[in-house]
mmCIF file of C-alpha atoms in Angstrom:
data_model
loop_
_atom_site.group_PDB
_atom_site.id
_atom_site.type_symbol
_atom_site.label_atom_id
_atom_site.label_comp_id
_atom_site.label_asym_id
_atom_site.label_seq_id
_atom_site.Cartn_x
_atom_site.Cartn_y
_atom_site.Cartn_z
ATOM 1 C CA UNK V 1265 -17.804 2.424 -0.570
ATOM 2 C CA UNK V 1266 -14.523 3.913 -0.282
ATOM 3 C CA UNK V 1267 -13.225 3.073 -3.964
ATOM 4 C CA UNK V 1268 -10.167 4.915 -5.702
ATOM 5 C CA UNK V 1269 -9.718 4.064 -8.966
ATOM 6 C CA UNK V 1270 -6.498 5.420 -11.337
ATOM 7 C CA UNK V 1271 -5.844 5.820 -14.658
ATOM 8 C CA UNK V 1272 -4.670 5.241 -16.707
ATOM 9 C CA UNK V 1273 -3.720 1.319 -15.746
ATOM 10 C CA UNK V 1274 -0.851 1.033 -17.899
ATOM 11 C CA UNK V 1275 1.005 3.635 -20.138
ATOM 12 C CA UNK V 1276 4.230 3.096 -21.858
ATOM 13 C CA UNK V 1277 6.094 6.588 -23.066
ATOM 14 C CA UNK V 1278 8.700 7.477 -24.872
ATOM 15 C CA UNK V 1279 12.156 8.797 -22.990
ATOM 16 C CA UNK V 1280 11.654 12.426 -22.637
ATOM 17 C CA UNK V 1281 8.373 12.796 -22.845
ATOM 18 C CA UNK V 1282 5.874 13.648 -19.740
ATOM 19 C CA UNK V 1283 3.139 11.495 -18.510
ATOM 20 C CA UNK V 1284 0.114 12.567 -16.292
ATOM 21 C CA UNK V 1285 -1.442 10.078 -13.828
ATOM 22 C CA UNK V 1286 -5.144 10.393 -12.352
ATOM 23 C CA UNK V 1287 -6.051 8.931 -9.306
ATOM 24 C CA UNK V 1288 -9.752 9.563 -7.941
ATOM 25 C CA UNK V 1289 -12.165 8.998 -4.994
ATOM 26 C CA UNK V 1290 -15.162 8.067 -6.493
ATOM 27 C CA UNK V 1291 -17.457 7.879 -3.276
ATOM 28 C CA UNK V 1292 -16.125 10.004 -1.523
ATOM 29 C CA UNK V 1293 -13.677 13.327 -0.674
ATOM 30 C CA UNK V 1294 -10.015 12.480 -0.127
ATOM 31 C CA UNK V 1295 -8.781 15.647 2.264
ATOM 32 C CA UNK V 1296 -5.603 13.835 1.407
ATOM 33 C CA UNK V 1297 -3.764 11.862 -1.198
ATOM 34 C CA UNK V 1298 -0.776 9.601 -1.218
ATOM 35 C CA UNK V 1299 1.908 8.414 -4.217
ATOM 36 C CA UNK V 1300 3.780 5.401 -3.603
ATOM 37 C CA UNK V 1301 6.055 4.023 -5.936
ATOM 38 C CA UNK V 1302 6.687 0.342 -6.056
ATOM 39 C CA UNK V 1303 9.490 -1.654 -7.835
ATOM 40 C CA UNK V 1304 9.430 -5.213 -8.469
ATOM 41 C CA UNK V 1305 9.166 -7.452 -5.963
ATOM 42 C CA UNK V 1306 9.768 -5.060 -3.593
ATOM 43 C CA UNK V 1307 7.285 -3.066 -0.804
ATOM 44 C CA UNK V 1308 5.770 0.387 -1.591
ATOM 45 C CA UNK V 1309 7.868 3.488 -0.945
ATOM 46 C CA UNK V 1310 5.779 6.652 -0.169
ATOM 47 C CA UNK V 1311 7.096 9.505 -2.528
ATOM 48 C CA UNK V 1312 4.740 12.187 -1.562
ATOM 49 C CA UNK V 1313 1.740 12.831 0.904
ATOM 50 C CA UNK V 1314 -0.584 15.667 -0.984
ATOM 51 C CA UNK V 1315 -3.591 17.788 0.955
ATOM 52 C CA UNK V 1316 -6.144 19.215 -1.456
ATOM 53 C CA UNK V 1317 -5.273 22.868 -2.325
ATOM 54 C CA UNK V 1318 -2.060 22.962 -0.730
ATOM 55 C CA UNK V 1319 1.693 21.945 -1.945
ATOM 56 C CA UNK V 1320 2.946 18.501 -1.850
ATOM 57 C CA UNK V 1321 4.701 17.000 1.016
ATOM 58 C CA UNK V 1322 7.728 15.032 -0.537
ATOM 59 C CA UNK V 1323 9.858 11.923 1.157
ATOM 60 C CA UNK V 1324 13.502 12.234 1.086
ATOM 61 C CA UNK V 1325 15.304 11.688 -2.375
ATOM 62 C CA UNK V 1326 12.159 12.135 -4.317
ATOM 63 C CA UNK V 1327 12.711 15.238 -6.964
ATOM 64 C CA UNK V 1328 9.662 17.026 -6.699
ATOM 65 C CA UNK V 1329 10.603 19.057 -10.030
ATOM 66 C CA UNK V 1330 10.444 15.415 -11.846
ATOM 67 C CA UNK V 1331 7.292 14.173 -10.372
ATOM 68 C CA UNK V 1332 4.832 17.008 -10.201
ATOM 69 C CA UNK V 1333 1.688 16.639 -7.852
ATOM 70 C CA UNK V 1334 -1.389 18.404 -8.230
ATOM 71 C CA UNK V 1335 -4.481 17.886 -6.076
ATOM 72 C CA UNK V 1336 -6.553 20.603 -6.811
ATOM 73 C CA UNK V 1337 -9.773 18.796 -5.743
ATOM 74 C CA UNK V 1338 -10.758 16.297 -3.214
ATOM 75 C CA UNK V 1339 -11.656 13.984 -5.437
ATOM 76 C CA UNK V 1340 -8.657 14.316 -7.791
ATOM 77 C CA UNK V 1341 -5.144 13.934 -7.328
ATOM 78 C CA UNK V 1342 -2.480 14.187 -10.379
ATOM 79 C CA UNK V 1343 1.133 12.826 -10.374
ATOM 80 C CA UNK V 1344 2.930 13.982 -13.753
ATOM 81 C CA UNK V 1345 6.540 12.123 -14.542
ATOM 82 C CA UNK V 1346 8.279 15.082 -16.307
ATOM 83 C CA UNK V 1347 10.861 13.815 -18.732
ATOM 84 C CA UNK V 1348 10.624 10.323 -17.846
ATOM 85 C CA UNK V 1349 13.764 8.061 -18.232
ATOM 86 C CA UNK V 1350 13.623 4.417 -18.108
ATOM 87 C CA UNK V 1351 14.770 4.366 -14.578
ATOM 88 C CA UNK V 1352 11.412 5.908 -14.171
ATOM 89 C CA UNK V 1353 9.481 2.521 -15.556
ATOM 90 C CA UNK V 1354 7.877 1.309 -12.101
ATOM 91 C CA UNK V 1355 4.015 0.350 -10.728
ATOM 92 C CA UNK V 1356 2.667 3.620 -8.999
ATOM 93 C CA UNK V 1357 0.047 3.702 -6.791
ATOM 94 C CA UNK V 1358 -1.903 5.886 -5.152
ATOM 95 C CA UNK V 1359 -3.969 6.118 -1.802
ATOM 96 C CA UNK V 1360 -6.501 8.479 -0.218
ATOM 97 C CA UNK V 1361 -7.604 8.968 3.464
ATOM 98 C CA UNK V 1362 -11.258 10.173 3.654
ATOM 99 C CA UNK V 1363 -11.407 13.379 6.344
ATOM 100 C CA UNK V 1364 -12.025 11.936 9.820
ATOM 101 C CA UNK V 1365 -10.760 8.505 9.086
ATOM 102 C CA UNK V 1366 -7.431 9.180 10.703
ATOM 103 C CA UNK V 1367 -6.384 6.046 10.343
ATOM 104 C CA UNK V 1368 -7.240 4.231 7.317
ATOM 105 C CA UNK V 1369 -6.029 4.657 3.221
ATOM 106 C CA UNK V 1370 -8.040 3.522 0.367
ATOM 107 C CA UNK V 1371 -5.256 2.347 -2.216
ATOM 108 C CA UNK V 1372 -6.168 2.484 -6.164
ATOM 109 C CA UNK V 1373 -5.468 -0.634 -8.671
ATOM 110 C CA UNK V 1374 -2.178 1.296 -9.651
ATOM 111 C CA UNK V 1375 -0.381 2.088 -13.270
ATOM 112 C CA UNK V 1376 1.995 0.340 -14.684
ATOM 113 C CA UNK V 1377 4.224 3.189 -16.800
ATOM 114 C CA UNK V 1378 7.248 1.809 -19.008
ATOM 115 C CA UNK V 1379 9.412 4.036 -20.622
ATOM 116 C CA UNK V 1380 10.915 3.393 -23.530
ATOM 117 C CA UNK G 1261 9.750 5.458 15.449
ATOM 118 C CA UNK G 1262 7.718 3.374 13.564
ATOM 119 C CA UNK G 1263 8.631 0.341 11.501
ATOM 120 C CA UNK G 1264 7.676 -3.192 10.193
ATOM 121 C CA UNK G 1265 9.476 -6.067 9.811
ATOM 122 C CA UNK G 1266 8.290 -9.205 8.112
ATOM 123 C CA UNK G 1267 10.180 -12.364 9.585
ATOM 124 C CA UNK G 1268 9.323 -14.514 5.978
ATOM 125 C CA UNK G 1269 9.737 -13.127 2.776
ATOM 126 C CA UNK G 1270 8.649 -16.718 1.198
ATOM 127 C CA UNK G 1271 6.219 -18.981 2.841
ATOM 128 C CA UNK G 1272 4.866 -22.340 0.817
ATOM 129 C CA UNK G 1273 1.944 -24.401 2.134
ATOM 130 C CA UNK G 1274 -0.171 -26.960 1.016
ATOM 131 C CA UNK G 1275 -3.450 -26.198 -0.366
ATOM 132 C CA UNK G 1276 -5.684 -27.144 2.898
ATOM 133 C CA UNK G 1277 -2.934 -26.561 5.625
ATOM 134 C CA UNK G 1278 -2.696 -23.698 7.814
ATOM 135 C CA UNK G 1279 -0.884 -20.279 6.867
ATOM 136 C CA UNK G 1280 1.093 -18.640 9.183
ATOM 137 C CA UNK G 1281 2.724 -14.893 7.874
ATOM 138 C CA UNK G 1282 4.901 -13.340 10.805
ATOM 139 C CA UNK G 1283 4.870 -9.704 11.153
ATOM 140 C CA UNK G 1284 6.577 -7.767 14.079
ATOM 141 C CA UNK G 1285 6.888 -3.878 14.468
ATOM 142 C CA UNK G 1286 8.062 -1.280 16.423
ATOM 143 C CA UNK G 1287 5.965 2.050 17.325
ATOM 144 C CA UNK G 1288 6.560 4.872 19.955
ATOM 145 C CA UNK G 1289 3.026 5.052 20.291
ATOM 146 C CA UNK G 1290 -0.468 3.127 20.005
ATOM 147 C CA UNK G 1291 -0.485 1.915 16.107
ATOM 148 C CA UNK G 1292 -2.809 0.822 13.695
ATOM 149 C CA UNK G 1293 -1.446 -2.354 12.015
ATOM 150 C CA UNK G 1294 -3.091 -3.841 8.740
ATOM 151 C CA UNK G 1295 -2.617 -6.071 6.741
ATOM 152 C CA UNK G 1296 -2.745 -5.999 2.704
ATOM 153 C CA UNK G 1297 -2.860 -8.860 -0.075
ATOM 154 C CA UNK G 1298 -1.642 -7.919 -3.797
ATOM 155 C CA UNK G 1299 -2.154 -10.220 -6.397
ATOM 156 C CA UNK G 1300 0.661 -9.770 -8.938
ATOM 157 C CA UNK G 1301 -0.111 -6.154 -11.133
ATOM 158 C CA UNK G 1302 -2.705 -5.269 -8.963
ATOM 159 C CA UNK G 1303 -3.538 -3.083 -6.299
ATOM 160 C CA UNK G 1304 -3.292 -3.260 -2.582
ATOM 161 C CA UNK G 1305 -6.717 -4.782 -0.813
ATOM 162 C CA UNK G 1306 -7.120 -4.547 2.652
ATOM 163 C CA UNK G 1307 -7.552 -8.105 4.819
ATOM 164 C CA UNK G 1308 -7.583 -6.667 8.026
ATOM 165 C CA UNK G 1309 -6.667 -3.762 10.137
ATOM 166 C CA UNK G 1310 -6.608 -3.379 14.346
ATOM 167 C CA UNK G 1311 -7.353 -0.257 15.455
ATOM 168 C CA UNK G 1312 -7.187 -0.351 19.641
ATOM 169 C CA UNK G 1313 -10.428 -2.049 19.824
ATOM 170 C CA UNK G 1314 -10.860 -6.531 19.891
ATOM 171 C CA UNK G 1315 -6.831 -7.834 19.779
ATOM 172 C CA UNK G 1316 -7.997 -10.602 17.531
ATOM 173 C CA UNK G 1317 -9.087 -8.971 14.416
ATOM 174 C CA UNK G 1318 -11.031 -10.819 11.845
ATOM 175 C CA UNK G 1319 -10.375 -10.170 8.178
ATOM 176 C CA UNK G 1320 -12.089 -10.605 4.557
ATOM 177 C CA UNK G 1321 -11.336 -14.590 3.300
ATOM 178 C CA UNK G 1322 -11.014 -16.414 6.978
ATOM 179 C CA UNK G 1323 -8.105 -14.478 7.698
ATOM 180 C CA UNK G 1324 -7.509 -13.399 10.907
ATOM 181 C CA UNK G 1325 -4.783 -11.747 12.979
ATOM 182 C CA UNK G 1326 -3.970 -10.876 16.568
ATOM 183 C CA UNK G 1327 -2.486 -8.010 18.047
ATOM 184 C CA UNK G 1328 -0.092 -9.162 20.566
ATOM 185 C CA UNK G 1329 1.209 -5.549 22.510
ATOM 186 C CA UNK G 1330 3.499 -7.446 24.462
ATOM 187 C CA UNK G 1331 5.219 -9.219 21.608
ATOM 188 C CA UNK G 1332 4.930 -6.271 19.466
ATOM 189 C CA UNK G 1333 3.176 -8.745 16.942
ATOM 190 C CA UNK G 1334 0.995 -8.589 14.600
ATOM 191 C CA UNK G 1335 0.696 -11.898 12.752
ATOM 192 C CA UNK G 1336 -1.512 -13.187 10.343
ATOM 193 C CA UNK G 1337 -3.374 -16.627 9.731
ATOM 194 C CA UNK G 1338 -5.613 -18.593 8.141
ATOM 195 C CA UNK G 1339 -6.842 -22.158 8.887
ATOM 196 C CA UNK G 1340 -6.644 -23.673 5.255
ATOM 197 C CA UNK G 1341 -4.945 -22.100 2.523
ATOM 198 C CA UNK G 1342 -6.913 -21.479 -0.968
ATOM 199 C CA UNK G 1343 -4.873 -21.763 -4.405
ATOM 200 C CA UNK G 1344 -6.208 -18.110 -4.522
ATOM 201 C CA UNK G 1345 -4.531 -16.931 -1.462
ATOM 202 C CA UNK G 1346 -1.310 -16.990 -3.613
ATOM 203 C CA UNK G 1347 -0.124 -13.693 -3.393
ATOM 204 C CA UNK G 1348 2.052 -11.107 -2.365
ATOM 205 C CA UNK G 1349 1.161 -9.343 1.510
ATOM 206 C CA UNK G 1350 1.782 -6.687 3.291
ATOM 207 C CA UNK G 1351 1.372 -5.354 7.134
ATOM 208 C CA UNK G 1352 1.315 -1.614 7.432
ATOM 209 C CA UNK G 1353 2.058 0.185 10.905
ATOM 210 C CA UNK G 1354 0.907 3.827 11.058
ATOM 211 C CA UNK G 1355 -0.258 6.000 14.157
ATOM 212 C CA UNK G 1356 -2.750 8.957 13.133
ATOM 213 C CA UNK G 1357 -2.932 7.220 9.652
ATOM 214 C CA UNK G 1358 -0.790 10.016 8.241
ATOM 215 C CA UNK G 1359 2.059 7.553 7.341
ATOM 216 C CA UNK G 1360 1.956 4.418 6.842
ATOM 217 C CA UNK G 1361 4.748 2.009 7.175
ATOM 218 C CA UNK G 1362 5.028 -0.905 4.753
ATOM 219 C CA UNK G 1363 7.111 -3.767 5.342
ATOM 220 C CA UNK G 1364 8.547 -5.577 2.757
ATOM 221 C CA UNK G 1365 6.181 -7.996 2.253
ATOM 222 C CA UNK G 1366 5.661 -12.102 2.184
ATOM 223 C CA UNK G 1367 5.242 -13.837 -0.823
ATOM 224 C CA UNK G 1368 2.692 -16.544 -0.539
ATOM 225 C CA UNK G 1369 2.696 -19.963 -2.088
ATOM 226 C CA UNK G 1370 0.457 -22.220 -2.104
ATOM 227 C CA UNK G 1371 1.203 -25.951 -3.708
ATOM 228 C CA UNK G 1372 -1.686 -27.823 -4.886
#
């Protein structure tokens, strides 16, 4: 149990261009989602923390107008690059804490996005 | 506060030998600590986690840790290392599981 997949795994984009990421609980409802970003060789940074039908919650420096994030379900959680640059080229990954569990995240396989 | 520091970023062993990855962190109150392999362009998977119960916390692939309060440790083993523990890992402080704290993670060798 407790599986989050993403998708997709790997995208590459133009510069410019937008690019929608899924990530999903698929046995079971995520009262919350998380979007880390990760660059290589380095740890995960948290970007935002998102509750299902509210606004995100976004981590210092992180420009929420660039990376939009929807979670309109609690199964579904969306993180769309707006007008990605290649700065924006990095492994995302995304989490999700079942309600109740206060203390443990399920983290997805992540998605590799290059921008070209 | 909460933070995690990881005293290694490298450690090489022998296929066979012990593994040892040192992980120390700081919390104003009682944490969670976990600990997380990633094998390179892959996702995190959980080895571990303490959660105030048994201090010596037994994980998936004969890891193991113990929570040591008074050291503030939180350190991982493993008797004999497996070419397939090569990886990349992670321990994760959080308290209420709303945050959690990375730190910057060991890489693991392991030399046939």
């Amino acid at each position: 149990g407790a599986v989050v997949s993403q998708h997709p795994s790997r995208v590459i984009c133009k510069s410019g261009t937008s690019v929608k990421i899924e990530c999903r609980s698929l046995d079971f409802q995520a009262t919350t989602m998380f979007w880390y970003r990760q660059f290589p060789k380095q740890s995960l940074m948290l970007m935002a923390t998102s509750n299902e039908g509210s606004k995100a919650t976004y981590e210092q420096g992180v420009e929420k107008d660039k990376f939009l994030i929807n979670h309109a379900s609690l199964t579904l959680s969306t993180l769309t690059v707006t007008s990605a640059h290649p700065e924006d080229s990095s492994f995302y990954i995304c989490s999700a804490r079942q309600g109740g569990e206060a203390y443990e995240q399920y983290f997805g396989p992540g998605t590799r996005l290059t921008v070209t | 506060a909460q933070s995690v520091t990881q005293l290694d970023s490298h450690v090489s062993v022998s296929e066979g030998t012990p593994v040892l990855l040192r992980c120390n962190y700081s919390s104003s109150y009682s944490p969670s600590l976990f600990w997380y392999v990633q094998h390179p362009n892959k996702g995190l998977q959980l080895l571990l986690k303490y959660t105030s119960a048994a201090t010596l916390v037994k994980g998936i692939n004969g890891f193991e840790a113990e929570f040591k309060k008074s050291e503030t440790s939180f350190h991982l083993t493993k008797p004999s290392a497996h070419m397939s523990d090569a990886a990349e890992y992670f321990c994760v402080v959080s308290v209420g599981g709303n945050q959690f704290y990375f730190g910057t993670g060991t890489s693991l060798t392991v030399i046939p």
